[in-house]
mmCIF file of C-alpha atoms in Angstrom:
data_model
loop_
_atom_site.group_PDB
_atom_site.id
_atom_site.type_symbol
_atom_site.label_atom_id
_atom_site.label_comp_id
_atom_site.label_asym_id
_atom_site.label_seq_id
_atom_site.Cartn_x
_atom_site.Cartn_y
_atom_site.Cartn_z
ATOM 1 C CA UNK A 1000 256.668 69.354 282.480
ATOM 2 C CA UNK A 1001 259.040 70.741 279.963
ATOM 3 C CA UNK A 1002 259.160 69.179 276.467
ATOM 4 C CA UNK A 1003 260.354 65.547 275.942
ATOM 5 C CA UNK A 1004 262.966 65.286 273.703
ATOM 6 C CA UNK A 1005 262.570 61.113 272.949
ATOM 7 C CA UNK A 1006 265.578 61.229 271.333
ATOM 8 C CA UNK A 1007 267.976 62.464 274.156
ATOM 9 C CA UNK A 1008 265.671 60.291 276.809
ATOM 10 C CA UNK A 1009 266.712 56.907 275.457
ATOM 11 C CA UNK A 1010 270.135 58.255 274.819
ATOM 12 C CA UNK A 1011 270.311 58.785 278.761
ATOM 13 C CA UNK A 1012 268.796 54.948 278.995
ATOM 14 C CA UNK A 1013 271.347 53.653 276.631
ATOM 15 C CA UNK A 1014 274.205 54.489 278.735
ATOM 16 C CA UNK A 1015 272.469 53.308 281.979
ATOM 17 C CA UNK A 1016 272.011 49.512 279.778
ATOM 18 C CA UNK A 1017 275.599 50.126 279.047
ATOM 19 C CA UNK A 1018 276.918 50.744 282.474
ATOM 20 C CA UNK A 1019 274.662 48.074 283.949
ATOM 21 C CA UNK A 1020 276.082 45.228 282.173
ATOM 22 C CA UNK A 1021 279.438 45.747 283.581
ATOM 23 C CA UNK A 1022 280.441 42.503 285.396
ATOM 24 C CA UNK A 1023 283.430 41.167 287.150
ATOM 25 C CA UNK A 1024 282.824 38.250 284.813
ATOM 26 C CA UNK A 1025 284.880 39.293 280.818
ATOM 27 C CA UNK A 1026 282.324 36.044 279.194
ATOM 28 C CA UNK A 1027 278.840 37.591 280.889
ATOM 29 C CA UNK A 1028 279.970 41.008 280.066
ATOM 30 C CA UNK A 1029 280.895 40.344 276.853
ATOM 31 C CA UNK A 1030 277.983 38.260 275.665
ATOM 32 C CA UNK A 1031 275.280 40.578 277.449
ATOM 33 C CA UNK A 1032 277.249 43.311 275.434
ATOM 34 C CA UNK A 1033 276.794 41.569 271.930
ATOM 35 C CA UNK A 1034 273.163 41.392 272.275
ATOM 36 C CA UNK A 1035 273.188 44.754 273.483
ATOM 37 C CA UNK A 1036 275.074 46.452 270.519
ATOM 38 C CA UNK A 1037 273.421 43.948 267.780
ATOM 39 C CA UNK A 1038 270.388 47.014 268.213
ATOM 40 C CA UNK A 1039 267.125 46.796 269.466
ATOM 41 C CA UNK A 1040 264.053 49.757 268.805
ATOM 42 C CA UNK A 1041 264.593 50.085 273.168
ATOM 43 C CA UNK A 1042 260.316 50.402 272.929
ATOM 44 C CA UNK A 1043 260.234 49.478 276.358
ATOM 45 C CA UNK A 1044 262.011 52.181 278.169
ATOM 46 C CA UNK A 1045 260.170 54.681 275.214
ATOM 47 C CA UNK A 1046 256.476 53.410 276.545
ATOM 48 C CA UNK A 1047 258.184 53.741 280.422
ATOM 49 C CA UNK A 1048 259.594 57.879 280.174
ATOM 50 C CA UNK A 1049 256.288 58.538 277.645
ATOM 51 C CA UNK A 1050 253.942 57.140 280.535
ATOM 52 C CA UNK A 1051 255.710 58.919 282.923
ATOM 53 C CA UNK A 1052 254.533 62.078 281.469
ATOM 54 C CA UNK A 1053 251.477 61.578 283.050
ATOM 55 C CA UNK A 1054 252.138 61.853 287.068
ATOM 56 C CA UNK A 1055 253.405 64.426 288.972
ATOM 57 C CA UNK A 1056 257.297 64.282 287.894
ATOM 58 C CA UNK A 1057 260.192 62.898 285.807
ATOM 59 C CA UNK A 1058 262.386 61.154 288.727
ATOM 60 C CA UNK A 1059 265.283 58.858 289.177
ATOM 61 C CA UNK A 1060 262.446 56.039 290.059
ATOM 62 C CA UNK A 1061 261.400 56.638 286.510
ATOM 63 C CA UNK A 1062 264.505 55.925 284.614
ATOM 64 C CA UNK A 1063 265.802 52.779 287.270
ATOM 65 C CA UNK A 1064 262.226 51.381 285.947
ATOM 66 C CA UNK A 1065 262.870 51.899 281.760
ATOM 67 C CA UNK A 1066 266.715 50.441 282.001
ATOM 68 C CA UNK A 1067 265.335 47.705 284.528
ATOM 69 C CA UNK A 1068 262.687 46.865 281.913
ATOM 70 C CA UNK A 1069 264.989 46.838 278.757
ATOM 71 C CA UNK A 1070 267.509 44.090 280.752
ATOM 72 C CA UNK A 1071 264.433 41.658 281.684
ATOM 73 C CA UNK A 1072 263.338 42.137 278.281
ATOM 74 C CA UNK A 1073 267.071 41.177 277.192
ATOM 75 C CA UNK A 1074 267.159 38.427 279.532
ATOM 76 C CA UNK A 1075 263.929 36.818 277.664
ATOM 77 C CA UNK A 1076 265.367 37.117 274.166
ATOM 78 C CA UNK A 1077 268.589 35.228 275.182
ATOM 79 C CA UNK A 1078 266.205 32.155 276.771
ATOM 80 C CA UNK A 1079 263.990 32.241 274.009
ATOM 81 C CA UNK A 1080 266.682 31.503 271.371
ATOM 82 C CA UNK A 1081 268.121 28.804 274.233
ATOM 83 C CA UNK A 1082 264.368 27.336 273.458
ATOM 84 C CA UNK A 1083 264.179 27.998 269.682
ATOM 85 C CA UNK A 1084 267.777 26.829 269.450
ATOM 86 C CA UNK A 1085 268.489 29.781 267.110
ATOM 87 C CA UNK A 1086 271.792 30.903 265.462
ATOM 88 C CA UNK A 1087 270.582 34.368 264.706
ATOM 89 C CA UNK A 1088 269.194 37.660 266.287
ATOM 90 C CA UNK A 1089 268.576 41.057 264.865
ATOM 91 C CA UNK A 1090 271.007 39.995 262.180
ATOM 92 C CA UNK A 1091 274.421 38.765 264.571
ATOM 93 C CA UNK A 1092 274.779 35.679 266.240
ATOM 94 C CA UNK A 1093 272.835 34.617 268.609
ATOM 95 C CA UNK A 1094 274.573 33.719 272.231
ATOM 96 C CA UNK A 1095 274.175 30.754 272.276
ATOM 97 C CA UNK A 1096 275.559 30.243 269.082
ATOM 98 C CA UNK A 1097 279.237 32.575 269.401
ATOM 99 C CA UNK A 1098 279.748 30.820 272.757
ATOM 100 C CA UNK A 1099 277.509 28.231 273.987
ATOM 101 C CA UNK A 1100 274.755 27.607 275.612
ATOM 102 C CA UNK A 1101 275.455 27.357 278.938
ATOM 103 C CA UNK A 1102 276.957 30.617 278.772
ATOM 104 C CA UNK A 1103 273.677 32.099 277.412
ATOM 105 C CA UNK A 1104 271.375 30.871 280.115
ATOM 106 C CA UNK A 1105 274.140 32.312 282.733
ATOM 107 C CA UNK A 1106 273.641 35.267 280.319
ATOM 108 C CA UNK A 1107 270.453 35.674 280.881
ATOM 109 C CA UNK A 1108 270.169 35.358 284.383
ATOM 110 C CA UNK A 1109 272.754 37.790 284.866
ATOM 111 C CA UNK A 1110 270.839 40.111 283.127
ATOM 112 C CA UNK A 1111 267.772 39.346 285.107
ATOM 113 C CA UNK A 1112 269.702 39.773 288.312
ATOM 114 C CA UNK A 1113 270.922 43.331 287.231
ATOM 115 C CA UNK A 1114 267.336 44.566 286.262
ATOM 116 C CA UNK A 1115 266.320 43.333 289.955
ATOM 117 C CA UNK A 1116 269.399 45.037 291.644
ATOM 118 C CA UNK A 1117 268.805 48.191 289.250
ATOM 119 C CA UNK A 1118 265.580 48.663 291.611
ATOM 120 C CA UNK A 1119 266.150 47.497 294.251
ATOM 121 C CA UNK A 1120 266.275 51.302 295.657
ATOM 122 C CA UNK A 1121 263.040 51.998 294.749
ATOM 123 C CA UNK A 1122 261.147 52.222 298.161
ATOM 124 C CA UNK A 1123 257.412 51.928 296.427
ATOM 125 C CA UNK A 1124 256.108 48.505 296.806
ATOM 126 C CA UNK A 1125 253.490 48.185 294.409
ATOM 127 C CA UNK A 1126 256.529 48.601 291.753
ATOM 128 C CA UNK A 1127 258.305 45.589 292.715
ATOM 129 C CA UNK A 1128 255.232 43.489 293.006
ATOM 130 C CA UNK A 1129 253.827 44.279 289.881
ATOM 131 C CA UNK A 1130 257.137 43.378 288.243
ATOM 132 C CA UNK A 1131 258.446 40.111 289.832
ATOM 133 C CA UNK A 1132 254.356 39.074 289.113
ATOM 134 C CA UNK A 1133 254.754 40.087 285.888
ATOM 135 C CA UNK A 1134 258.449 38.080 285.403
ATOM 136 C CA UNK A 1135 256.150 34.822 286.387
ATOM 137 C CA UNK A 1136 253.562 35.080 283.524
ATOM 138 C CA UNK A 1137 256.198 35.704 281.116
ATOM 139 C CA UNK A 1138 257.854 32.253 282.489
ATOM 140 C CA UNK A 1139 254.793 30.690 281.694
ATOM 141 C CA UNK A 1140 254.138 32.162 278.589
ATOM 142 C CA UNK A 1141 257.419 31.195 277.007
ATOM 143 C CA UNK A 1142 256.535 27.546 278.918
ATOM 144 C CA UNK A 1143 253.065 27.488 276.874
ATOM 145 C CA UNK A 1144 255.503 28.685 273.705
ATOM 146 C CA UNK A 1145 257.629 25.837 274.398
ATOM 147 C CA UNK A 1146 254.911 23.461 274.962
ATOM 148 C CA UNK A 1147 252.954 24.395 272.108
ATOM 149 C CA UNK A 1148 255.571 23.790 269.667
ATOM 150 C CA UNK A 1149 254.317 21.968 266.315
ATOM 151 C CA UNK A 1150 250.871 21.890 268.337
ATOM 152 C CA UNK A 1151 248.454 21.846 265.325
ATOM 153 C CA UNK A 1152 245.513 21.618 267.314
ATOM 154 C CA UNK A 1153 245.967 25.244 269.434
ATOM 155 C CA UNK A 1154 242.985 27.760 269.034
ATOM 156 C CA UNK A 1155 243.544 31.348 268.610
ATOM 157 C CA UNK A 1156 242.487 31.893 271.865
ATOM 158 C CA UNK A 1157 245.079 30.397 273.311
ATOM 159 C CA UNK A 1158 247.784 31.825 271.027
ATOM 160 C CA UNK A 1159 245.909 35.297 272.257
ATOM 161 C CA UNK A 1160 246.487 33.997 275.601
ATOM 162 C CA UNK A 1161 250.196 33.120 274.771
ATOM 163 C CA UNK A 1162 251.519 36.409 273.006
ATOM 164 C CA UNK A 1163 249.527 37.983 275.690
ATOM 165 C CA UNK A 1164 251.887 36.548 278.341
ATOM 166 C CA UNK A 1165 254.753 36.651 276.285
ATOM 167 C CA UNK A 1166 254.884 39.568 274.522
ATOM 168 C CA UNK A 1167 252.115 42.177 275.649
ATOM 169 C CA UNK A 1168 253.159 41.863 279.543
ATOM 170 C CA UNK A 1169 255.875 43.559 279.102
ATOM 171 C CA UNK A 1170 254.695 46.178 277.411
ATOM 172 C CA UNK A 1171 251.770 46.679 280.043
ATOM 173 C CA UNK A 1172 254.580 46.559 282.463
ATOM 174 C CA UNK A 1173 256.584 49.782 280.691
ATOM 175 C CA UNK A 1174 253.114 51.850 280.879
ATOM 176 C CA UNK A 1175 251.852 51.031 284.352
ATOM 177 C CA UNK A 1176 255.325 51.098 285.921
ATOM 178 C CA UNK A 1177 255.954 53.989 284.209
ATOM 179 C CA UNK A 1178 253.129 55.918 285.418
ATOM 180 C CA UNK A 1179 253.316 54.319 288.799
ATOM 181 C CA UNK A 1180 256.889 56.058 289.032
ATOM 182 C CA UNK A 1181 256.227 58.988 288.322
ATOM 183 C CA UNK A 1182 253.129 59.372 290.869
ATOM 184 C CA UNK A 1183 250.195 59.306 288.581
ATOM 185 C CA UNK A 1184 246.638 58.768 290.100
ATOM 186 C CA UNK A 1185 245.117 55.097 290.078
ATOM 187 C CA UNK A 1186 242.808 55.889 287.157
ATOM 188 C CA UNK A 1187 245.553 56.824 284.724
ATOM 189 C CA UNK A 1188 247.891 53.875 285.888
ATOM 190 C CA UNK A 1189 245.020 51.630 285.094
ATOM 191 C CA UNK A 1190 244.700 53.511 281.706
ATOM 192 C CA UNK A 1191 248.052 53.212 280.923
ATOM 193 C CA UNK A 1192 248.303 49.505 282.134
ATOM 194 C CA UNK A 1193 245.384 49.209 279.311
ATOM 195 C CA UNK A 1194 246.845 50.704 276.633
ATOM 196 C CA UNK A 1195 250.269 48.788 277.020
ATOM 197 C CA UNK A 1196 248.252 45.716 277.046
ATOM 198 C CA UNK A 1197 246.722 46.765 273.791
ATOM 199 C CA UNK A 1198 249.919 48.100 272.423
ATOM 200 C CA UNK A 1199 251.735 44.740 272.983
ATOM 201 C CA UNK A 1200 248.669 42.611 271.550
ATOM 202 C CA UNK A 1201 249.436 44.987 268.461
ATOM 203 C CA UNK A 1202 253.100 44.765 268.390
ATOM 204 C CA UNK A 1203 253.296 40.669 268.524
ATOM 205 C CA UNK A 1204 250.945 40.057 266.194
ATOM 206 C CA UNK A 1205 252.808 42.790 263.352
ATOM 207 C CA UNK A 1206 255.711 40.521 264.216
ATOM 208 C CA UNK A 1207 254.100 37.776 263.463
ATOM 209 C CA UNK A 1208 252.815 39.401 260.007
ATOM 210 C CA UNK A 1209 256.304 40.435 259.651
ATOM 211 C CA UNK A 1210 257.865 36.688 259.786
ATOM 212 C CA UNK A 1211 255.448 36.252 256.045
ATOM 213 C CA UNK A 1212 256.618 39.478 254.314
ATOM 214 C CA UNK A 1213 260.119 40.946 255.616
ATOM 215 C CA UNK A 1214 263.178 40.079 254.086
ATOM 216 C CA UNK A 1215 265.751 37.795 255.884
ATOM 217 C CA UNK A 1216 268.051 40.726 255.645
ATOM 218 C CA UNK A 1217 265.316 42.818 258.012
ATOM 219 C CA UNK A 1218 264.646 40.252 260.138
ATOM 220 C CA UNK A 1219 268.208 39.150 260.942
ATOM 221 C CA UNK A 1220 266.916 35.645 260.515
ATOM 222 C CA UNK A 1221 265.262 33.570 257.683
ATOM 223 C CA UNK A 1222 261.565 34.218 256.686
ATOM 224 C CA UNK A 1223 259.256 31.990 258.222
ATOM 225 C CA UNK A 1224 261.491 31.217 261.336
ATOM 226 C CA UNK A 1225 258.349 30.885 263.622
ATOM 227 C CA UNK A 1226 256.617 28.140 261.872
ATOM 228 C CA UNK A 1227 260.327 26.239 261.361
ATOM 229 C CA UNK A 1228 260.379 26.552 264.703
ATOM 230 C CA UNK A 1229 256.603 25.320 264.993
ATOM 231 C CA UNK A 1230 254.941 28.116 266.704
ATOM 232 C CA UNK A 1231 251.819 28.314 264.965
ATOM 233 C CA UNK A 1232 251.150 31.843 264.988
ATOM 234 C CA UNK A 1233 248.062 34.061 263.825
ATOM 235 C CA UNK A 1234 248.564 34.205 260.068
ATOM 236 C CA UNK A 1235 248.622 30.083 260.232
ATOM 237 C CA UNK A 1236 245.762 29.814 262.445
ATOM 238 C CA UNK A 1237 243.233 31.933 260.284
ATOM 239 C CA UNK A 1238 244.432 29.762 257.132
ATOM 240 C CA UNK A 1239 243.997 26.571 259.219
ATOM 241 C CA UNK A 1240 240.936 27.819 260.252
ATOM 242 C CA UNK A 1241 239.480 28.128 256.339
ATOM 243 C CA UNK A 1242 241.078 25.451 255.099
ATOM 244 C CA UNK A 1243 240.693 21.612 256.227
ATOM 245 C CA UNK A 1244 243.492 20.342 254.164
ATOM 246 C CA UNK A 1245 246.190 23.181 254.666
ATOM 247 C CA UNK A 1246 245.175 22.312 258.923
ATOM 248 C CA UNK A 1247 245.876 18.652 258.076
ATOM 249 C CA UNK A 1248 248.889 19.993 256.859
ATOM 250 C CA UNK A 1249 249.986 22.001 259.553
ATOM 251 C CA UNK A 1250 249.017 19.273 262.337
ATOM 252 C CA UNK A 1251 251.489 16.743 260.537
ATOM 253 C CA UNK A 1252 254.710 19.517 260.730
ATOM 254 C CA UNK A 1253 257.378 18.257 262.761
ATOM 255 C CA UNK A 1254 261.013 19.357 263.726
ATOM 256 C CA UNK A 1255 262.019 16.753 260.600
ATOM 257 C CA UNK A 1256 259.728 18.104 258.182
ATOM 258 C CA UNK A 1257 261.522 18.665 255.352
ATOM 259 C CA UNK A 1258 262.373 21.794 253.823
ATOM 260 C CA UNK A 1259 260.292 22.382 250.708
ATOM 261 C CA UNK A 1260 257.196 21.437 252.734
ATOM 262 C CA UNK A 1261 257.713 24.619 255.028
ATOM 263 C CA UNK A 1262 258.192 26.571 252.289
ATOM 264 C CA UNK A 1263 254.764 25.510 250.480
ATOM 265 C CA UNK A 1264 253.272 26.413 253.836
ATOM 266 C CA UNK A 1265 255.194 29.612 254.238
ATOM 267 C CA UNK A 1266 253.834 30.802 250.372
ATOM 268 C CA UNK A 1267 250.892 29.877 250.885
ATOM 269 C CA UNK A 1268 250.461 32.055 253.733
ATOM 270 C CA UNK A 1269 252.084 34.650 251.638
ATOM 271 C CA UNK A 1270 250.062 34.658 249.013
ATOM 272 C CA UNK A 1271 246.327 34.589 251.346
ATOM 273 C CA UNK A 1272 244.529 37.277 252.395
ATOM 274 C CA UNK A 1273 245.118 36.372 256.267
ATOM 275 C CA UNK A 1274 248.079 38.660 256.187
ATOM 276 C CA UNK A 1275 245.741 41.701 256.038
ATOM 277 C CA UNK A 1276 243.202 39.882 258.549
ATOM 278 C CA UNK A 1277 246.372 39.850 260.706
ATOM 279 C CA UNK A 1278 246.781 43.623 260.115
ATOM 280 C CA UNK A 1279 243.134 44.618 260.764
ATOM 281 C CA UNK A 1280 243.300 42.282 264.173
ATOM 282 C CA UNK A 1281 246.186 44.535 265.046
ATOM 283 C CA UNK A 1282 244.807 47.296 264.040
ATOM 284 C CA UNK A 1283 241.598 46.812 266.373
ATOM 285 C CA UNK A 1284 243.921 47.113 269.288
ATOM 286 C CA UNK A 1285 245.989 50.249 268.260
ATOM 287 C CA UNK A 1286 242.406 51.476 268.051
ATOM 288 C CA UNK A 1287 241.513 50.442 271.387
ATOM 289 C CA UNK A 1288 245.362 52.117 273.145
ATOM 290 C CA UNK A 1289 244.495 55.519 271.093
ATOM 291 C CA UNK A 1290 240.736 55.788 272.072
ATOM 292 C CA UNK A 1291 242.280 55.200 275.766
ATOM 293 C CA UNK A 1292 244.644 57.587 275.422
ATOM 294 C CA UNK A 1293 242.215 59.831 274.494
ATOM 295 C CA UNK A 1294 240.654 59.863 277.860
ATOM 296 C CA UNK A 1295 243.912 60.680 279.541
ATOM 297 C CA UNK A 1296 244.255 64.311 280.924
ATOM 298 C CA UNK A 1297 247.704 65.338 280.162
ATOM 299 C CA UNK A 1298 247.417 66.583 276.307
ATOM 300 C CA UNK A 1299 250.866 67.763 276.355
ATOM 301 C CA UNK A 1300 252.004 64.432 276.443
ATOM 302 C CA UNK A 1301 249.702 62.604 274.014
ATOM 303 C CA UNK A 1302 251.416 63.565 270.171
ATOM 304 C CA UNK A 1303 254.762 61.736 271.474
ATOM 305 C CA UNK A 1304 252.969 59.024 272.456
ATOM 306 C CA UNK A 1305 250.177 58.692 269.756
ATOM 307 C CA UNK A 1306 253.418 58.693 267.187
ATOM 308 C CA UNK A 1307 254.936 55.884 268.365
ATOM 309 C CA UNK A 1308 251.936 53.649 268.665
ATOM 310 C CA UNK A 1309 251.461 53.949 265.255
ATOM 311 C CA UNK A 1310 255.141 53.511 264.575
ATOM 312 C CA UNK A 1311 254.645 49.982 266.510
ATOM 313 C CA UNK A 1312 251.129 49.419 264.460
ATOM 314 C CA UNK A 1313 252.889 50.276 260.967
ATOM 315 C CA UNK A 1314 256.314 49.370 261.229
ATOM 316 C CA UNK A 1315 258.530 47.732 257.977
ATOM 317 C CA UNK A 1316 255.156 46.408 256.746
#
C-alpha cells in the first residue's frame, strides 16, 4: 500500500459527512449541519482507514464504513443531550436547545437512517451484522446511562460495563469494520476488534478525567457536567470507594441538589489523587491496544496508528 496521508484521508471523509447530510428537509439539514460544523476529532473514521491498512486493499467499502460510522456516532451525541437535557456541545448549542427537541430526536434518526443507507451497497454480510448488533448495545448502554442517573450505589463494574457499551463499541466497531472492509484475515480482524475495544475503554475514561481538569472553554460545556447530570463516573467511584462519608454524599445527589454542594464534590475530586488512578486505569488499556498491535503483521502501517492511540491516551490532559 502506498503511504497514508491521515490528513488528506479524513479530508476525503469530511466531504462524504457533508454530502450525506443533504436532505429534502431545510430543519434536518440544517440542524445535522450545526453539529457537524461545531467540530469533532472524526476518531472514528481515523481508527476505520488506519485498520484498513491491514487487509488486502483501500476500497470504496472502506470509506462507505468510516462516513457511516461518524453519522451513527452523530446520531448518539444528539440523543444523549435529548437525555442529559443539555444546552451545549463542543462549545455551540446543542440541538435541542437552537430548535427543539423534537426536532433533535428527528435529527438523530435521520442521521441514523443515512449511515444505514450509506451501506447499504456493501454486499458483505458480516459488515452489516456486526453494525446493526453493535447499534443495539449502544441503545442499551445509553438506557443503563439513563437509568443509572444519580445511582449512588453503581459499582465500577458496571460503569466498566456501561462506557463499554456506550463509548468503547464504537470504537471496536471502526477497527473491526475497518479491517473487515478491506479483506483482512480473521486473526487480524479479531486483533483489531481488540484493540478498538481497548482504545475506547481508554478514550471514555480520559473523558471522564477530563470533565475534573479542562476548562469550560475546552469542553464547550461547564466542568463537572457529568456528575450535574448524575452520572457517577470513574473519578467519583474510586473517591466513593475510600471514603464512607464523601459516598454518603454522593448517594444523597439529586437533580435539585443545590449548586455549591456539586461544586464541593467536584473540588474534592479535583484536588484527590483518583484523577491519576483514572489516568493509570487508562493507561493499562492503551498498554493492552499497543502490545496488540504489536502482534499485527503489517509494520508499515503501525507508526500512524501507534500515534494516534497515544494522542487518544494523552489528549488536553
Amino acid at each position: 500500500m502506498s503511504k497514508l496521508n491521515m490528513n488528506s484521508e479524513i479530508k476525503k471523509i469530511e466531504k462524504r459527512l457533508e454530502q450525506s447530510l443533504i436532505s429534502n428537509d431545510k430543519v434536518l439539514e440544517d440542524a445535522s449541519y450545526h453539529l457537524f460544523s461545531s467540530g469533532g476529532k472524526r476518531v472514528r473514521p481515523a481508527f476505520v482507514i488506519l485498520s484498513s491498512q491491514f487487509g488486502k486493499e483501500m476500497n470504496e467499502d472502506v470509506y462507505r464504513v468510516a462516513v457511516a460510522l461518524e453519522l451513527i456516532h452523530m446520531a448518539t451525541l444528539v440523543h444523549d443531550d435529548v437525555v442529559d437535557k443539555s444546552d451545549k456541545r463542543r462549545g455551540s448549542l446543542t440541538i435541542a436547545k437552537k430548535w427543539d427537541q423534537n426536532t433533535a430526536i428527528l435529527a438523530g434518526n435521520f442521521l441514523l437512517a443515512s449511515a444505514l443507507e450509506h451501506i447499504s451497497s456493501i454486499e458483505d454480510n458480516r459488515i452489516h451484522s456486526v453494525i446493526s448488533n453493535a447499534i443495539v448495545e449502544v441503545c442499551m448502554g445509553e438506557l443503563f446511562q439513563f437509568q443509572d442517573q444519580f445511582n449512588g450505589y453503581q459499582t465500577i463494574t458496571s460503569y466498566l460495563r456501561r462506557i463499554n457499551r456506550k463509548t468503547a463499541l464504537l470504537i471496536q466497531l471502526s477497527t473491526e469494520v475497518g479491517a473487515i472492509a478491506s479483506g483482512a484475515d480473521l486473526k487480524t480482524v479479531h486483533n483489531l476488534k481488540m484493540i478498538g475495544h481497548y482504545i475506547g475503554m481508554s478514550f471514555q475514561i480520559v473523558d471522564d478525567i477530563l470533565d475534573f481538569t479542562s476548562t469550560e472553554k475546552k469542553l464547550g460545556k461547564p466542568v463537572g457536567s457529568d456528575l450535574m447530570n448524575g452520572h457517577i463516573t470513574l473519578p467519583v467511584l474510586l473517591e466513593m470507594r475510600k471514603h464512607p462519608e464523601f459516598k454518603a454524599q454522593i448517594q444523597q445527589l439529586t437533580p435539585d441538589t443545590d449548586q455549591e454542594t456539586f461544586d464541593y464534590c467536584i473540588q474534592r475530586i479535583q484536588s484527590s489523587d483518583v484523577i491519576k488512578e483514572s489516568q493509570v486505569i487508562s493507561d493499562k488499556y492503551l498498554e493492552k491496544a499497543l502490545n496488540l498491535l504489536d502482534q499485527l503483521e503489517s509494520e508499515a502501517a503501525k507508526p500512524l496508528f501507534k500515534k494516534l492511540i497515544k494522542k487518544v491516551g494523552k489528549r488536553n490532559l
